[in-house]
Amino acid sequence: MASPLVTLNDGRLMPQLGLGVYKVNQDIAVQLVQTAIEIGYRRVDTAALYDNEAEVGAAIRKSGLDREEIFVTSKIWNDRHGYREAKEAIQESVNRLNIGYVDMMLIHWPCPKQDKFVETWHAFEEVLETGLVKSIGVSNFHQHHLEKLLAASNVVPAINQVELHPQLAQNSLRHFNKQHNIKTEAWAPLGRAKFLENPLLVEIAQSLGKSVAQVIIRWHLQLQNLVIPKSSNPDRLAENFDVFDFELSQHQMGIIATLNTETRIATNPDDMN
Ligand code: NAD
């Protein structure tokens, strides 16, 4: 079965479930992305930081799919903030991927202490006009970063990709994003496998004959999050994509909601430079 498609605020379609490739080494990246495409994934989330854009692009070129059939996201790193730097960084990612255009380019972190993300966003807005990137968005933006960005720019980010999992449900930010027609995307959607033995999740998974990872991915889908679990294991890749034939009840969604303590497992964006 294929992933559902989500319509972005710029009218483009994006598969709701995709593959994240953070910490996927270059030597396995081509094969892993090819395997994912064979399973049915049509979206890959990479970044300049991950040092595997070239391999992601190579896998897509080898796949035989038409370019429009696959959606690729990349991100510029924190040392490339600023108008001229950001433009160059986007061009470098486009070159490394070598698949024509990039579907979605993100500012990886706002880095508020640098105080340049508005300037960076203006570069993104201009690159959008060239067609080198088809959609633009942000990552790790708190509401107050978005408020500053929205007040000083013309293009509303298509997505805000943030740490989001049952322990950090980001309810308030998800609400703000929705009000501004920004899709919320969950990174570390499985909490980096930290909660896979949680008894409440295990009980739900057992009652449905599914794995805990599948239950968490389903929770994201039902909350309308975009979601990009990562695995280097082909069986788990298939497992994480096999989530379209069941539904969590409102009661089960409610049980998972009780796990939310709004606690991060990674850095708070305000502290990242
Ligand atoms: P994740 O929550 O996807 O967890 C990944 C880990 O979970 C894997 O290493 C694997 O050990 C385990 N796992 C995956 N599937 C499993 C399964 N079915 N059963 C058991 N264990 C399983 O964490 P992540 O990789 O940090 O996040 C996903 C993606 O989000 C990344 O690959 C990357 O693309 C993106 N990301 C973005 C940012 C950002 O700042 N924008 C930061 C981190 C990650």
PDB file of N, CA, C and O in Angstrom, residues 144-185:
ATOM      1  N   HIS A 144       7.873  31.010  18.889  1.00  0.00           N
ATOM      2  CA  HIS A 144       8.384  32.399  18.866  1.00  0.00           C
ATOM      3  C   HIS A 144       9.339  32.619  17.697  1.00  0.00           C
ATOM      4  O   HIS A 144       9.418  33.730  17.149  1.00  0.00           O
ATOM      5  N   HIS A 145      10.041  31.569  17.251  1.00  0.00           N
ATOM      6  CA  HIS A 145      10.876  31.722  16.039  1.00  0.00           C
ATOM      7  C   HIS A 145       9.973  31.906  14.815  1.00  0.00           C
ATOM      8  O   HIS A 145      10.252  32.738  13.946  1.00  0.00           O
ATOM      9  N   LEU A 146       8.905  31.121  14.768  1.00  0.00           N
ATOM     10  CA  LEU A 146       7.987  31.227  13.621  1.00  0.00           C
ATOM     11  C   LEU A 146       7.310  32.593  13.585  1.00  0.00           C
ATOM     12  O   LEU A 146       7.151  33.180  12.516  1.00  0.00           O
ATOM     13  N   GLU A 147       6.939  33.094  14.751  1.00  0.00           N
ATOM     14  CA  GLU A 147       6.275  34.408  14.779  1.00  0.00           C
ATOM     15  C   GLU A 147       7.191  35.475  14.197  1.00  0.00           C
ATOM     16  O   GLU A 147       6.769  36.327  13.410  1.00  0.00           O
ATOM     17  N   LYS A 148       8.460  35.396  14.558  1.00  0.00           N
ATOM     18  CA  LYS A 148       9.428  36.379  14.035  1.00  0.00           C
ATOM     19  C   LYS A 148       9.579  36.208  12.513  1.00  0.00           C
ATOM     20  O   LYS A 148       9.609  37.193  11.769  1.00  0.00           O
ATOM     21  N   LEU A 149       9.644  34.972  12.064  1.00  0.00           N
ATOM     22  CA  LEU A 149       9.811  34.696  10.624  1.00  0.00           C
ATOM     23  C   LEU A 149       8.590  35.180   9.831  1.00  0.00           C
ATOM     24  O   LEU A 149       8.732  35.848   8.804  1.00  0.00           O
ATOM     25  N   LEU A 150       7.404  34.842  10.337  1.00  0.00           N
ATOM     26  CA  LEU A 150       6.174  35.179   9.607  1.00  0.00           C
ATOM     27  C   LEU A 150       5.994  36.691   9.501  1.00  0.00           C
ATOM     28  O   LEU A 150       5.513  37.197   8.484  1.00  0.00           O
ATOM     29  N   ALA A 151       6.416  37.397  10.529  1.00  0.00           N
ATOM     30  CA  ALA A 151       6.245  38.854  10.532  1.00  0.00           C
ATOM     31  C   ALA A 151       7.156  39.529   9.507  1.00  0.00           C
ATOM     32  O   ALA A 151       6.910  40.664   9.114  1.00  0.00           O
ATOM     33  N   ALA A 152       8.216  38.837   9.070  1.00  0.00           N
ATOM     34  CA  ALA A 152       9.230  39.503   8.243  1.00  0.00           C
ATOM     35  C   ALA A 152       9.377  38.872   6.864  1.00  0.00           C
ATOM     36  O   ALA A 152      10.379  39.096   6.196  1.00  0.00           O
ATOM     37  N   SER A 153       8.391  38.058   6.444  1.00  0.00           N
ATOM     38  CA  SER A 153       8.587  37.366   5.168  1.00  0.00           C
ATOM     39  C   SER A 153       7.270  37.203   4.425  1.00  0.00           C
ATOM     40  O   SER A 153       6.189  37.443   4.976  1.00  0.00           O
ATOM     41  N   ASN A 154       7.360  36.758   3.184  1.00  0.00           N
ATOM     42  CA  ASN A 154       6.168  36.588   2.353  1.00  0.00           C
ATOM     43  C   ASN A 154       5.697  35.143   2.276  1.00  0.00           C
ATOM     44  O   ASN A 154       4.515  34.876   2.183  1.00  0.00           O
ATOM     45  N   VAL A 155       6.651  34.213   2.269  1.00  0.00           N
ATOM     46  CA  VAL A 155       6.285  32.804   2.095  1.00  0.00           C
ATOM     47  C   VAL A 155       6.173  32.138   3.467  1.00  0.00           C
ATOM     48  O   VAL A 155       7.109  32.190   4.275  1.00  0.00           O
ATOM     49  N   VAL A 156       5.027  31.522   3.725  1.00  0.00           N
ATOM     50  CA  VAL A 156       4.831  30.764   4.973  1.00  0.00           C
ATOM     51  C   VAL A 156       5.502  29.403   4.802  1.00  0.00           C
ATOM     52  O   VAL A 156       5.282  28.728   3.787  1.00  0.00           O
ATOM     53  N   PRO A 157       6.351  28.979   5.749  1.00  0.00           N
ATOM     54  CA  PRO A 157       6.988  27.664   5.609  1.00  0.00           C
ATOM     55  C   PRO A 157       5.936  26.575   5.362  1.00  0.00           C
ATOM     56  O   PRO A 157       4.872  26.580   5.987  1.00  0.00           O
ATOM     57  N   ALA A 158       6.266  25.650   4.451  1.00  0.00           N
ATOM     58  CA  ALA A 158       5.321  24.565   4.167  1.00  0.00           C
ATOM     59  C   ALA A 158       5.275  23.582   5.327  1.00  0.00           C
ATOM     60  O   ALA A 158       4.222  23.022   5.635  1.00  0.00           O
ATOM     61  N   ILE A 159       6.431  23.346   5.944  1.00  0.00           N
ATOM     62  CA  ILE A 159       6.452  22.418   7.077  1.00  0.00           C
ATOM     63  C   ILE A 159       7.365  22.955   8.184  1.00  0.00           C
ATOM     64  O   ILE A 159       8.230  23.804   7.934  1.00  0.00           O
ATOM     65  N   ASN A 160       7.146  22.443   9.380  1.00  0.00           N
ATOM     66  CA  ASN A 160       8.059  22.657  10.503  1.00  0.00           C
ATOM     67  C   ASN A 160       8.386  21.267  11.044  1.00  0.00           C
ATOM     68  O   ASN A 160       7.522  20.592  11.597  1.00  0.00           O
ATOM     69  N   GLN A 161       9.617  20.831  10.812  1.00  0.00           N
ATOM     70  CA  GLN A 161      10.025  19.479  11.235  1.00  0.00           C
ATOM     71  C   GLN A 161      10.660  19.577  12.623  1.00  0.00           C
ATOM     72  O   GLN A 161      11.681  20.238  12.784  1.00  0.00           O
ATOM     73  N   VAL A 162      10.040  18.925  13.602  1.00  0.00           N
ATOM     74  CA  VAL A 162      10.500  19.064  14.997  1.00  0.00           C
ATOM     75  C   VAL A 162      10.576  17.712  15.694  1.00  0.00           C
ATOM     76  O   VAL A 162       9.935  16.742  15.266  1.00  0.00           O
ATOM     77  N   GLU A 163      11.340  17.672  16.778  1.00  0.00           N
ATOM     78  CA  GLU A 163      11.345  16.455  17.604  1.00  0.00           C
ATOM     79  C   GLU A 163       9.919  16.232  18.110  1.00  0.00           C
ATOM     80  O   GLU A 163       9.308  17.123  18.700  1.00  0.00           O
ATOM     81  N   LEU A 164       9.404  15.038  17.880  1.00  0.00           N
ATOM     82  CA  LEU A 164       8.006  14.762  18.249  1.00  0.00           C
ATOM     83  C   LEU A 164       7.805  13.256  18.372  1.00  0.00           C
ATOM     84  O   LEU A 164       8.086  12.510  17.430  1.00  0.00           O
ATOM     85  N   HIS A 165       7.360  12.836  19.531  1.00  0.00           N
ATOM     86  CA  HIS A 165       7.116  11.415  19.810  1.00  0.00           C
ATOM     87  C   HIS A 165       6.177  11.350  21.011  1.00  0.00           C
ATOM     88  O   HIS A 165       5.831  12.418  21.562  1.00  0.00           O
ATOM     89  N   PRO A 166       5.763  10.164  21.443  1.00  0.00           N
ATOM     90  CA  PRO A 166       4.758  10.132  22.514  1.00  0.00           C
ATOM     91  C   PRO A 166       5.180  10.867  23.794  1.00  0.00           C
ATOM     92  O   PRO A 166       4.319  11.394  24.513  1.00  0.00           O
ATOM     93  N   GLN A 167       6.469  10.980  24.064  1.00  0.00           N
ATOM     94  CA  GLN A 167       6.906  11.683  25.275  1.00  0.00           C
ATOM     95  C   GLN A 167       6.962  13.209  25.067  1.00  0.00           C
ATOM     96  O   GLN A 167       7.045  13.974  26.005  1.00  0.00           O
ATOM     97  N   LEU A 168       6.958  13.629  23.804  1.00  0.00           N
ATOM     98  CA  LEU A 168       7.026  15.063  23.458  1.00  0.00           C
ATOM     99  C   LEU A 168       6.028  15.302  22.329  1.00  0.00           C
ATOM    100  O   LEU A 168       6.378  15.327  21.156  1.00  0.00           O
ATOM    101  N   ALA A 169       4.765  15.427  22.716  1.00  0.00           N
ATOM    102  CA  ALA A 169       3.703  15.474  21.693  1.00  0.00           C
ATOM    103  C   ALA A 169       3.596  16.839  21.020  1.00  0.00           C
ATOM    104  O   ALA A 169       2.948  16.949  19.981  1.00  0.00           O
ATOM    105  N   GLN A 170       4.216  17.865  21.581  1.00  0.00           N
ATOM    106  CA  GLN A 170       4.263  19.202  20.954  1.00  0.00           C
ATOM    107  C   GLN A 170       2.853  19.708  20.654  1.00  0.00           C
ATOM    108  O   GLN A 170       2.613  20.308  19.581  1.00  0.00           O
ATOM    109  N   ASN A 171       1.920  19.522  21.592  1.00  0.00           N
ATOM    110  CA  ASN A 171       0.526  19.867  21.300  1.00  0.00           C
ATOM    111  C   ASN A 171       0.340  21.342  20.963  1.00  0.00           C
ATOM    112  O   ASN A 171      -0.373  21.685  20.031  1.00  0.00           O
ATOM    113  N   SER A 172       1.020  22.196  21.716  1.00  0.00           N
ATOM    114  CA  SER A 172       0.819  23.626  21.489  1.00  0.00           C
ATOM    115  C   SER A 172       1.431  24.058  20.150  1.00  0.00           C
ATOM    116  O   SER A 172       0.804  24.794  19.379  1.00  0.00           O
ATOM    117  N   LEU A 173       2.627  23.571  19.837  1.00  0.00           N
ATOM    118  CA  LEU A 173       3.264  23.932  18.560  1.00  0.00           C
ATOM    119  C   LEU A 173       2.472  23.347  17.385  1.00  0.00           C
ATOM    120  O   LEU A 173       2.301  24.007  16.351  1.00  0.00           O
ATOM    121  N   ARG A 174       1.971  22.123  17.536  1.00  0.00           N
ATOM    122  CA  ARG A 174       1.167  21.533  16.453  1.00  0.00           C
ATOM    123  C   ARG A 174      -0.066  22.400  16.186  1.00  0.00           C
ATOM    124  O   ARG A 174      -0.460  22.601  15.052  1.00  0.00           O
ATOM    125  N   HIS A 175      -0.659  22.914  17.264  1.00  0.00           N
ATOM    126  CA  HIS A 175      -1.837  23.768  17.122  1.00  0.00           C
ATOM    127  C   HIS A 175      -1.460  25.065  16.390  1.00  0.00           C
ATOM    128  O   HIS A 175      -2.143  25.490  15.453  1.00  0.00           O
ATOM    129  N   PHE A 176      -0.347  25.676  16.788  1.00  0.00           N
ATOM    130  CA  PHE A 176       0.107  26.920  16.145  1.00  0.00           C
ATOM    131  C   PHE A 176       0.394  26.672  14.663  1.00  0.00           C
ATOM    132  O   PHE A 176      -0.024  27.433  13.791  1.00  0.00           O
ATOM    133  N   ASN A 177       1.124  25.591  14.376  1.00  0.00           N
ATOM    134  CA  ASN A 177       1.433  25.274  12.976  1.00  0.00           C
ATOM    135  C   ASN A 177       0.147  25.150  12.161  1.00  0.00           C
ATOM    136  O   ASN A 177       0.034  25.701  11.059  1.00  0.00           O
ATOM    137  N   LYS A 178      -0.811  24.420  12.726  1.00  0.00           N
ATOM    138  CA  LYS A 178      -2.067  24.185  11.997  1.00  0.00           C
ATOM    139  C   LYS A 178      -2.791  25.499  11.714  1.00  0.00           C
ATOM    140  O   LYS A 178      -3.293  25.726  10.609  1.00  0.00           O
ATOM    141  N   GLN A 179      -2.804  26.374  12.713  1.00  0.00           N
ATOM    142  CA  GLN A 179      -3.466  27.680  12.527  1.00  0.00           C
ATOM    143  C   GLN A 179      -2.847  28.457  11.369  1.00  0.00           C
ATOM    144  O   GLN A 179      -3.517  29.263  10.734  1.00  0.00           O
ATOM    145  N   HIS A 180      -1.554  28.230  11.121  1.00  0.00           N
ATOM    146  CA  HIS A 180      -0.856  28.970  10.062  1.00  0.00           C
ATOM    147  C   HIS A 180      -0.656  28.127   8.802  1.00  0.00           C
ATOM    148  O   HIS A 180       0.138  28.482   7.940  1.00  0.00           O
ATOM    149  N   ASN A 181      -1.361  27.014   8.744  1.00  0.00           N
ATOM    150  CA  ASN A 181      -1.302  26.141   7.561  1.00  0.00           C
ATOM    151  C   ASN A 181       0.110  25.623   7.298  1.00  0.00           C
ATOM    152  O   ASN A 181       0.559  25.539   6.146  1.00  0.00           O
ATOM    153  N   ILE A 182       0.822  25.338   8.381  1.00  0.00           N
ATOM    154  CA  ILE A 182       2.166  24.749   8.306  1.00  0.00           C
ATOM    155  C   ILE A 182       2.031  23.297   8.756  1.00  0.00           C
ATOM    156  O   ILE A 182       1.501  23.036   9.846  1.00  0.00           O
ATOM    157  N   LYS A 183       2.479  22.349   7.940  1.00  0.00           N
ATOM    158  CA  LYS A 183       2.380  20.947   8.362  1.00  0.00           C
ATOM    159  C   LYS A 183       3.474  20.646   9.392  1.00  0.00           C
ATOM    160  O   LYS A 183       4.619  21.090   9.238  1.00  0.00           O
ATOM    161  N   THR A 184       3.108  19.855  10.379  1.00  0.00           N
ATOM    162  CA  THR A 184       4.075  19.446  11.392  1.00  0.00           C
ATOM    163  C   THR A 184       4.673  18.107  10.999  1.00  0.00           C
ATOM    164  O   THR A 184       3.934  17.160  10.703  1.00  0.00           O
ATOM    165  N   GLU A 185       5.997  18.044  11.003  1.00  0.00           N
ATOM    166  CA  GLU A 185       6.682  16.783  10.693  1.00  0.00           C
ATOM    167  C   GLU A 185       7.442  16.333  11.940  1.00  0.00           C
ATOM    168  O   GLU A 185       8.106  17.135  12.594  1.00  0.00           O
TER     169      GLU A 185
END
